[in-house]
PDB file of C-alpha atoms in Angstrom:
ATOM      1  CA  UNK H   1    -105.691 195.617 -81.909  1.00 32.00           C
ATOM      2  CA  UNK H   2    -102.390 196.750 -82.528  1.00 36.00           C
ATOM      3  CA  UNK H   3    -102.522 198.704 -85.377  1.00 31.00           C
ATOM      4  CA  UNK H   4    -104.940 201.248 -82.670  1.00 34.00           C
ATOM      5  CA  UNK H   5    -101.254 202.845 -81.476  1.00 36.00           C
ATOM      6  CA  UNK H   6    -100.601 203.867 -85.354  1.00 35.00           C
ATOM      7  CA  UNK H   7     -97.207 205.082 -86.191  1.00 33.00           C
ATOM      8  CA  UNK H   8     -96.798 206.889 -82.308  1.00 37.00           C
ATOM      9  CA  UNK H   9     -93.968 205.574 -79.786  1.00 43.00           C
ATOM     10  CA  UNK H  10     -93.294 202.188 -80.550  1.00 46.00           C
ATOM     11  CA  UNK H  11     -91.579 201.520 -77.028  1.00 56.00           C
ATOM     12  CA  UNK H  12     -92.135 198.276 -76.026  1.00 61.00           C
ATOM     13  CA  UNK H  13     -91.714 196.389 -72.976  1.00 68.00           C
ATOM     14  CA  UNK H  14     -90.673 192.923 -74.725  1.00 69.00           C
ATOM     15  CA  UNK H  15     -89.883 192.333 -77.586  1.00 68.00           C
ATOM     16  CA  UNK H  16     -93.693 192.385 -80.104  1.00 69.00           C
ATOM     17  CA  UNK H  17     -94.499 188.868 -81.150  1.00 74.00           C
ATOM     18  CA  UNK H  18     -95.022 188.916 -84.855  1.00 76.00           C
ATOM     19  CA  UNK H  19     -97.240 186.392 -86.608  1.00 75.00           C
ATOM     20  CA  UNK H  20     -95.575 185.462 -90.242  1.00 72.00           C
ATOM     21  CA  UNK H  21     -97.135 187.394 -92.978  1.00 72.00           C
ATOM     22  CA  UNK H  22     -99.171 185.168 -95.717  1.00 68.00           C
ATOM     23  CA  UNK H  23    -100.215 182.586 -93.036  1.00 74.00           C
ATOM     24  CA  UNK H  24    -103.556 182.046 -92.446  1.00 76.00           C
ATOM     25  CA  UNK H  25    -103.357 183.551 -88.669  1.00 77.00           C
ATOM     26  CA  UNK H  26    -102.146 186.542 -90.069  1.00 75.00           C
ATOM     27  CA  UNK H  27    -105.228 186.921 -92.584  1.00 77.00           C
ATOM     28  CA  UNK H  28    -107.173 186.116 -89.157  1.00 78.00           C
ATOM     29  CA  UNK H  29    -105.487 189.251 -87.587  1.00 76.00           C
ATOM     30  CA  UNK H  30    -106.195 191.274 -90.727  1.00 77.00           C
ATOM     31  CA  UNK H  31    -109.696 190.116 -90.458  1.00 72.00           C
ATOM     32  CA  UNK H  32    -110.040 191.278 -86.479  1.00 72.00           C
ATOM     33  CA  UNK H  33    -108.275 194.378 -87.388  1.00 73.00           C
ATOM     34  CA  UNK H  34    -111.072 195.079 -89.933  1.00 71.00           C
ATOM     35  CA  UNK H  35    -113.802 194.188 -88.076  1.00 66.00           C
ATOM     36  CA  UNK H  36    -112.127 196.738 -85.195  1.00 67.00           C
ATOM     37  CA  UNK H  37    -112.208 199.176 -87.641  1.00 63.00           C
ATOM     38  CA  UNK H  38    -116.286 199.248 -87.525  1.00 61.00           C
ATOM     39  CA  UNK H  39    -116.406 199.841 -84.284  1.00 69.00           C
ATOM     40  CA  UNK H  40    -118.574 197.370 -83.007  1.00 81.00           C
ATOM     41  CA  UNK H  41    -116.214 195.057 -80.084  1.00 84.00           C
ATOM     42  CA  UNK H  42    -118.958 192.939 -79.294  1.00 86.00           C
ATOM     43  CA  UNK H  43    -118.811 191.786 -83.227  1.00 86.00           C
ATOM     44  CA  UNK H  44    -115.400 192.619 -83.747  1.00 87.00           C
ATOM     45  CA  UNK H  45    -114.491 189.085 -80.758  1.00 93.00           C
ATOM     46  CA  UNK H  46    -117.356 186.933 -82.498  1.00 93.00           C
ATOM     47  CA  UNK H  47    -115.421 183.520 -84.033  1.00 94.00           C
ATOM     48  CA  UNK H  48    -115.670 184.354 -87.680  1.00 91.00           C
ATOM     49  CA  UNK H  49    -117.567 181.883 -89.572  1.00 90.00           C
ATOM     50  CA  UNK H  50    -116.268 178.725 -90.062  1.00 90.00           C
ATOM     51  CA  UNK H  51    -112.758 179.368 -88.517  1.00 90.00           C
ATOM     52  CA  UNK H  52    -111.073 176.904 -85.837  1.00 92.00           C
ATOM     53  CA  UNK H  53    -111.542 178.505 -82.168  1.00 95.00           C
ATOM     54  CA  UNK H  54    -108.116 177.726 -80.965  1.00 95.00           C
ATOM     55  CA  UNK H  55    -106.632 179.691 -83.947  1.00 92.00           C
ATOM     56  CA  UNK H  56    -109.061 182.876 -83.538  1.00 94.00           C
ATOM     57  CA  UNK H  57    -108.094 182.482 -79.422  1.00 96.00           C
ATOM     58  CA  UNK H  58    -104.370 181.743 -80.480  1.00 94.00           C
ATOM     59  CA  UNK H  59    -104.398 184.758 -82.944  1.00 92.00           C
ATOM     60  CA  UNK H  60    -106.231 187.308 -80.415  1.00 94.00           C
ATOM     61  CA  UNK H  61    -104.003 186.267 -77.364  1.00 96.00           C
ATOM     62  CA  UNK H  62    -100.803 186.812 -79.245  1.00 94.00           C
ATOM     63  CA  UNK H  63    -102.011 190.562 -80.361  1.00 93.00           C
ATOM     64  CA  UNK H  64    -103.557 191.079 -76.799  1.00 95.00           C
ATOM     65  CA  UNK H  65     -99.717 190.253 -75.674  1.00 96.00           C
ATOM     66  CA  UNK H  66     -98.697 193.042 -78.310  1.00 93.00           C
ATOM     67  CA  UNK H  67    -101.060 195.572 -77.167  1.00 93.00           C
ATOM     68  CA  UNK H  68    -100.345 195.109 -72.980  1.00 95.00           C
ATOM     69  CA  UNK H  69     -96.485 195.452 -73.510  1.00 93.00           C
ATOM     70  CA  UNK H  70     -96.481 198.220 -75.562  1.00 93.00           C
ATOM     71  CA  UNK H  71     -99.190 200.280 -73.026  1.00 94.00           C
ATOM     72  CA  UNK H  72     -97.034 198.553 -70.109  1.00 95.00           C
ATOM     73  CA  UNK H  73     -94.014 199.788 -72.312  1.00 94.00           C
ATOM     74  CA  UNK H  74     -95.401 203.365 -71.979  1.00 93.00           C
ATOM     75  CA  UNK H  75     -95.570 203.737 -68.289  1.00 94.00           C
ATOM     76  CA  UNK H  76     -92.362 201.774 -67.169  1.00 94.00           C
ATOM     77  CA  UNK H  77     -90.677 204.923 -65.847  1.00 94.00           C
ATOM     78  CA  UNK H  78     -93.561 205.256 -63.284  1.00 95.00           C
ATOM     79  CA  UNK H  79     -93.581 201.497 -62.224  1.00 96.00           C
ATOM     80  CA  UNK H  80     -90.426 200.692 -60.048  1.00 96.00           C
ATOM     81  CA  UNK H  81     -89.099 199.130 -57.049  1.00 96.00           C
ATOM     82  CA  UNK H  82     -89.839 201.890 -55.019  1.00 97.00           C
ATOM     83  CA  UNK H  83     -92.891 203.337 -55.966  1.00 96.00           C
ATOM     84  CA  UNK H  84     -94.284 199.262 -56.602  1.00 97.00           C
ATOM     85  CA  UNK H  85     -92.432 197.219 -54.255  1.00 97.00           C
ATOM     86  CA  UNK H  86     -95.503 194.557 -54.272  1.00 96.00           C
ATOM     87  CA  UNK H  87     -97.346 193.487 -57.769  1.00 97.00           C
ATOM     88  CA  UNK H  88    -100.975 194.815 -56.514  1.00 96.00           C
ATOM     89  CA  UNK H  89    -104.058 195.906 -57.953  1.00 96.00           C
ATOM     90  CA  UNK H  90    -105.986 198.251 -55.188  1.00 92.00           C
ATOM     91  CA  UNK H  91    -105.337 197.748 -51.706  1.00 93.00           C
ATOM     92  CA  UNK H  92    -107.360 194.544 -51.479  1.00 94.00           C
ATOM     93  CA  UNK H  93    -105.486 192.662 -53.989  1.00 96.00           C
ATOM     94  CA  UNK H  94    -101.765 191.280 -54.513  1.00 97.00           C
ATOM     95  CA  UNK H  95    -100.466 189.161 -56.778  1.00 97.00           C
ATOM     96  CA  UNK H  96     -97.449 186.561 -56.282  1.00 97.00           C
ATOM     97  CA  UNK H  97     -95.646 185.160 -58.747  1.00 96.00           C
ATOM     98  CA  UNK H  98     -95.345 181.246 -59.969  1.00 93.00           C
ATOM     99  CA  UNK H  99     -94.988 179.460 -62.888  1.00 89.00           C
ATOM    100  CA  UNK H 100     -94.628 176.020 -62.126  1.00 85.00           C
ATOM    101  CA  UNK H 101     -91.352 175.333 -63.691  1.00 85.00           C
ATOM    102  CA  UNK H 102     -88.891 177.605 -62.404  1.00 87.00           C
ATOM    103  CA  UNK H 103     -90.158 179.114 -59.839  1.00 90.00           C
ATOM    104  CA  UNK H 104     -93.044 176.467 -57.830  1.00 91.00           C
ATOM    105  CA  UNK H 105     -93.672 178.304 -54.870  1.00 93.00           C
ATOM    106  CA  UNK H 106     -95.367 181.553 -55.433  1.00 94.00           C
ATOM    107  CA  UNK H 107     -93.124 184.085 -54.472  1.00 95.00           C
ATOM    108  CA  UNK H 108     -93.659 187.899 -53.071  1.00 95.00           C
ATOM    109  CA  UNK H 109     -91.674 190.524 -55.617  1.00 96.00           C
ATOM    110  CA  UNK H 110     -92.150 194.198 -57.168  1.00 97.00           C
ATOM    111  CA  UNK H 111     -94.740 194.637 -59.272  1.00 97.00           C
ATOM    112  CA  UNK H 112     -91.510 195.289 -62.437  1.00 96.00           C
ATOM    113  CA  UNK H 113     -90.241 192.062 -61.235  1.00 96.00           C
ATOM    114  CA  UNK H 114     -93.787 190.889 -61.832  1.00 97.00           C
ATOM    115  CA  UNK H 115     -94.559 191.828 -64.310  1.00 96.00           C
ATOM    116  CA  UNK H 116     -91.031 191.083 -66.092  1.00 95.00           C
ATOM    117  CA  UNK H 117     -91.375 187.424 -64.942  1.00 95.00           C
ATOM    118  CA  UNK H 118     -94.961 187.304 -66.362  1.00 95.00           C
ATOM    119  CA  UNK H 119     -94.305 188.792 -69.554  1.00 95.00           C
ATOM    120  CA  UNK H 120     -91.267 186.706 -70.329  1.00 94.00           C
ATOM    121  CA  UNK H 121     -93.382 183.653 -69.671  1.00 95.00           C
ATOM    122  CA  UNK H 122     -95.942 184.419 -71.882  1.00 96.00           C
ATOM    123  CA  UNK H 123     -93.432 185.356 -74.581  1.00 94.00           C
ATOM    124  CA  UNK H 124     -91.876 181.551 -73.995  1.00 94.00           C
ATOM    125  CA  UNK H 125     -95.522 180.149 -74.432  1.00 95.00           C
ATOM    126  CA  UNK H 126     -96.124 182.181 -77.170  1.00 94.00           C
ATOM    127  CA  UNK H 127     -92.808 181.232 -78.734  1.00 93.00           C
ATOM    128  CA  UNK H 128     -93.565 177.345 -78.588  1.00 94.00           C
ATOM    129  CA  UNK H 129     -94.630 176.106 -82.007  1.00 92.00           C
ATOM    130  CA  UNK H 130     -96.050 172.844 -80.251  1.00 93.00           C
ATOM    131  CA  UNK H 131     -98.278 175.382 -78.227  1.00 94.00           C
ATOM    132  CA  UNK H 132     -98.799 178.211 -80.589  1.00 94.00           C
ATOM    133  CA  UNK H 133     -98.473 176.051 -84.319  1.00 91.00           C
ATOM    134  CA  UNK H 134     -97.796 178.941 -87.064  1.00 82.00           C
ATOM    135  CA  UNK H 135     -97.918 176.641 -89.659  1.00 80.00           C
ATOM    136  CA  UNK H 136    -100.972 175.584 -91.349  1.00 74.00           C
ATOM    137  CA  UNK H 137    -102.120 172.076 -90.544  1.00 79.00           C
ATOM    138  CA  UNK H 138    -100.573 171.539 -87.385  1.00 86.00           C
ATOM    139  CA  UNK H 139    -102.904 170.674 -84.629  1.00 91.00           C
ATOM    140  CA  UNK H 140    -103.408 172.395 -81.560  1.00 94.00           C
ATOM    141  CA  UNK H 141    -102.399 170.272 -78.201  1.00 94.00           C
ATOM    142  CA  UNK H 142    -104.808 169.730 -76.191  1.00 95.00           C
ATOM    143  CA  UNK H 143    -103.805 171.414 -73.341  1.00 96.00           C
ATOM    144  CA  UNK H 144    -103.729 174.817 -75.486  1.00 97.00           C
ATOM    145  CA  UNK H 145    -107.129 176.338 -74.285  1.00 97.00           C
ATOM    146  CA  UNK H 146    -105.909 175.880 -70.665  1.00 97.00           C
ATOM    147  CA  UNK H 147    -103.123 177.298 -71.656  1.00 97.00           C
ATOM    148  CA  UNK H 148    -104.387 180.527 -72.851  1.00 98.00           C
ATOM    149  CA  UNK H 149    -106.864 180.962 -70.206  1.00 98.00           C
ATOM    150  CA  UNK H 150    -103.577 181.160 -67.956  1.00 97.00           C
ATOM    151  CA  UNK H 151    -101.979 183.522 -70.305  1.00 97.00           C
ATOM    152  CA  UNK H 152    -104.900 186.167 -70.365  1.00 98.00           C
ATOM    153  CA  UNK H 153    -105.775 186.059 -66.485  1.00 97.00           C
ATOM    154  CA  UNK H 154    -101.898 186.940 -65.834  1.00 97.00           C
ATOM    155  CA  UNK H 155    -102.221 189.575 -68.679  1.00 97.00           C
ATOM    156  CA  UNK H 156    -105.440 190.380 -67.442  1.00 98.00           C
ATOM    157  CA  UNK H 157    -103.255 191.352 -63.895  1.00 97.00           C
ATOM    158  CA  UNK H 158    -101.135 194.147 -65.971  1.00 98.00           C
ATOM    159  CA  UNK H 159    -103.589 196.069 -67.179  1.00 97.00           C
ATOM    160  CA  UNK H 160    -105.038 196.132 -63.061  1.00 97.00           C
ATOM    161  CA  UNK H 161    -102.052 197.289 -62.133  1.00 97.00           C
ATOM    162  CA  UNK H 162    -101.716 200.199 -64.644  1.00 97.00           C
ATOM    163  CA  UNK H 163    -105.290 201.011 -63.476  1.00 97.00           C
ATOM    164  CA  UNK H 164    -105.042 200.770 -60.239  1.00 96.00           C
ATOM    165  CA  UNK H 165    -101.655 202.013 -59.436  1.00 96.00           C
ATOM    166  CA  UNK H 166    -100.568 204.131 -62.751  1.00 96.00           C
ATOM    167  CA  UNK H 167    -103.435 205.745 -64.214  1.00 96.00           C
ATOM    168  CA  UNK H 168    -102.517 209.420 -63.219  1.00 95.00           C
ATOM    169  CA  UNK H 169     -99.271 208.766 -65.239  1.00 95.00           C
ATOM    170  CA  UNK H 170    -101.313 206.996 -68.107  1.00 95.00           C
ATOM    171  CA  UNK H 171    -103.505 210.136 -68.217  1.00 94.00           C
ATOM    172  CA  UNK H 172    -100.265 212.465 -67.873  1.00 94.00           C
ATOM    173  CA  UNK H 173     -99.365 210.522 -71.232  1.00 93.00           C
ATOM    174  CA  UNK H 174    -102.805 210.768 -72.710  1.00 93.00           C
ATOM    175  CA  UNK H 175    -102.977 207.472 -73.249  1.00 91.00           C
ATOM    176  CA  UNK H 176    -106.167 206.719 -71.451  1.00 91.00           C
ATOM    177  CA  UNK H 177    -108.179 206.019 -74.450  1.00 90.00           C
ATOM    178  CA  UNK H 178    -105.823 203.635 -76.227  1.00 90.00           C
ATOM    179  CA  UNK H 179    -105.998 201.911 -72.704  1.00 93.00           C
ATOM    180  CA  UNK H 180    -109.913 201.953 -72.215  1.00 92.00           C
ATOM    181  CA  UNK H 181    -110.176 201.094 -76.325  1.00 91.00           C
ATOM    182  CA  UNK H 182    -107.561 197.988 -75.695  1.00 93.00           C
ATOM    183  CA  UNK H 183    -108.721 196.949 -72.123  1.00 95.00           C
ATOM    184  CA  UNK H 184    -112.864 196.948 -73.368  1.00 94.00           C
ATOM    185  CA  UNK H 185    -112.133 195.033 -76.521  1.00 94.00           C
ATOM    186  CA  UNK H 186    -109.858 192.278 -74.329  1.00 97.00           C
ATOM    187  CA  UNK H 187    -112.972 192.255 -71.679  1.00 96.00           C
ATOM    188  CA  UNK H 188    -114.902 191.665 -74.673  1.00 95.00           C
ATOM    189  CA  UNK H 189    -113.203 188.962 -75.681  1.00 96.00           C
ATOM    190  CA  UNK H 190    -112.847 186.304 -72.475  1.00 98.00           C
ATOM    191  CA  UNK H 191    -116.421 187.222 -72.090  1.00 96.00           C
ATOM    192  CA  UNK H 192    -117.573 186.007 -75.610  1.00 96.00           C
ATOM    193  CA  UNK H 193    -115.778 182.607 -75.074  1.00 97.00           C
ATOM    194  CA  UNK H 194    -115.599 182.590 -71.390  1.00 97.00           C
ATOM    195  CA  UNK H 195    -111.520 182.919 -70.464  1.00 98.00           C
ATOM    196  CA  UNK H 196    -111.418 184.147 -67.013  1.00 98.00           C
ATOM    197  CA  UNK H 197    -113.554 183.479 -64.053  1.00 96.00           C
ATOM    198  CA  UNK H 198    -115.676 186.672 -63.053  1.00 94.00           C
ATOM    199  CA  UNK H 199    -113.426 186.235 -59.202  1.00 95.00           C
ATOM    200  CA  UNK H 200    -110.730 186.859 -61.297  1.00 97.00           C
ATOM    201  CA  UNK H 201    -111.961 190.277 -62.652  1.00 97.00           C
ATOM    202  CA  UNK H 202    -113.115 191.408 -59.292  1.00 96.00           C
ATOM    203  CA  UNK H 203    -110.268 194.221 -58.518  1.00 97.00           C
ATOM    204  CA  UNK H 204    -111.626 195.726 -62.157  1.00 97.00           C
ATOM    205  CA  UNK H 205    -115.270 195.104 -61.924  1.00 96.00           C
ATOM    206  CA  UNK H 206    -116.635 198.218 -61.414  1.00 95.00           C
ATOM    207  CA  UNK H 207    -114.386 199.693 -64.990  1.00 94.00           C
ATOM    208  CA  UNK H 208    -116.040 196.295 -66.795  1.00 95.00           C
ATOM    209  CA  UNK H 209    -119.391 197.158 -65.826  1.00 94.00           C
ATOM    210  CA  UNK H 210    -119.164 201.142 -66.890  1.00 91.00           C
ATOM    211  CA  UNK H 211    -117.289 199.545 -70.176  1.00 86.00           C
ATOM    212  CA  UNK H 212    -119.674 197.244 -71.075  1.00 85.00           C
ATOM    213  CA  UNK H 213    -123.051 198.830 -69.971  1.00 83.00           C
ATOM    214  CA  UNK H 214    -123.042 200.804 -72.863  1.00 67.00           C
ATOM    215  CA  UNK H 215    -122.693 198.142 -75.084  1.00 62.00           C
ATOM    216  CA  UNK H 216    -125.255 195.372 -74.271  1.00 54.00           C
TER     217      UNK H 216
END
């Protein structure tokens, strides 16, 4: 969770989503961050008992969103134009951007660009109270699920970039374990309640396997 990067640079790459203190997502996100605390991942995703799925999933994608820009946040320097000039992740995969509204047909740009455009729609999802309800008692639509399973295979495409193409500089930074810790417990997570498709997750598969592996 977020509370993993402590008090250290708080750069970020948007603006951090807050969830209102005293409402009942953020005792949800108290709860996670306890149940971090332990240790255990694999327990730390598990729905807690008796709580709605699509506020646990609603709770864990808006901190996931936290967590991604503030690692992206830390590494911006190293990701630009010219050293990026496509959004990839290895040589075998590159990703171009679309989101249906503004932009229809998926266009080729730098991986900042990218990333930029992906990260401000998320925020705008994120930022919908019809989507993302902060108040108690308001339902979920029923296009939310979908929704979020959009959300964290494009956030799921940042952190295969920063692997792939940026992990010198994240090890320059010594960051690499707040990115393994973050990256492991989001893998954990669309696993337990199935989020991505596994083709999705190819250019990373080899990091989930060694990740997980020790934790089956």
């Amino acid at each position: 969770m977020s509370f993993l990067f402590g008090s250290r640079s708080s750069k970020t790459f948007k603006p951090k989503k807050n969830i209102p203190e005293g409402s009942h997502q953020y005792e949800l996100l108290k709860h996670a961050e306890a149940t971090l605390g332990s240790g255990n991942l694999r327990m730390a995703v598990m729905l807690p008992d008796g709580e709605d799925l699509n506020e646990w999933v609603a709770v864990n994608t808006v901190d996931f969103f936290n967590q991604i820009n503030m690692l992206y946040g830390t590494i911006t320097d190293f990701c630009t134009e010219e050293s990026c000039p496509l959004m990839s992740a290895g040589p075998k995969y590159e990703y171009h951007w679309a989101d249906g509204t503004n932009i229809k047909k998926p266009i080729k740009c730098s991986a900042p660009k990218y990333i930029d455009y992906l990260m401000t729609w998320v925020q705008d999802q994120l930022d919908d109270e019809t989507l993302f309800p902060s108040k108690i008692g308001v339902p979920f639509r029923k296009n939310f699920m979908s929704v979020a399973k959009t959300i964290l295979k494009r956030l799921f495409r940042v952190y295969a970039h920063i692997y792939h193409q940026h992990f010198d500089s994240v090890i320059q930074l010594q960051e690499e374990a707040h990115l393994n810790t973050s990256f492991k417990h989001f893998i954990f997570f669309v696993q337990e309640f199935n989020l991505i498709d596994r083709k999705e997750l190819a250019p990373l598969q080899e990091l989930i396997e060694k990740l997980t592996s020790k934790d089956r």
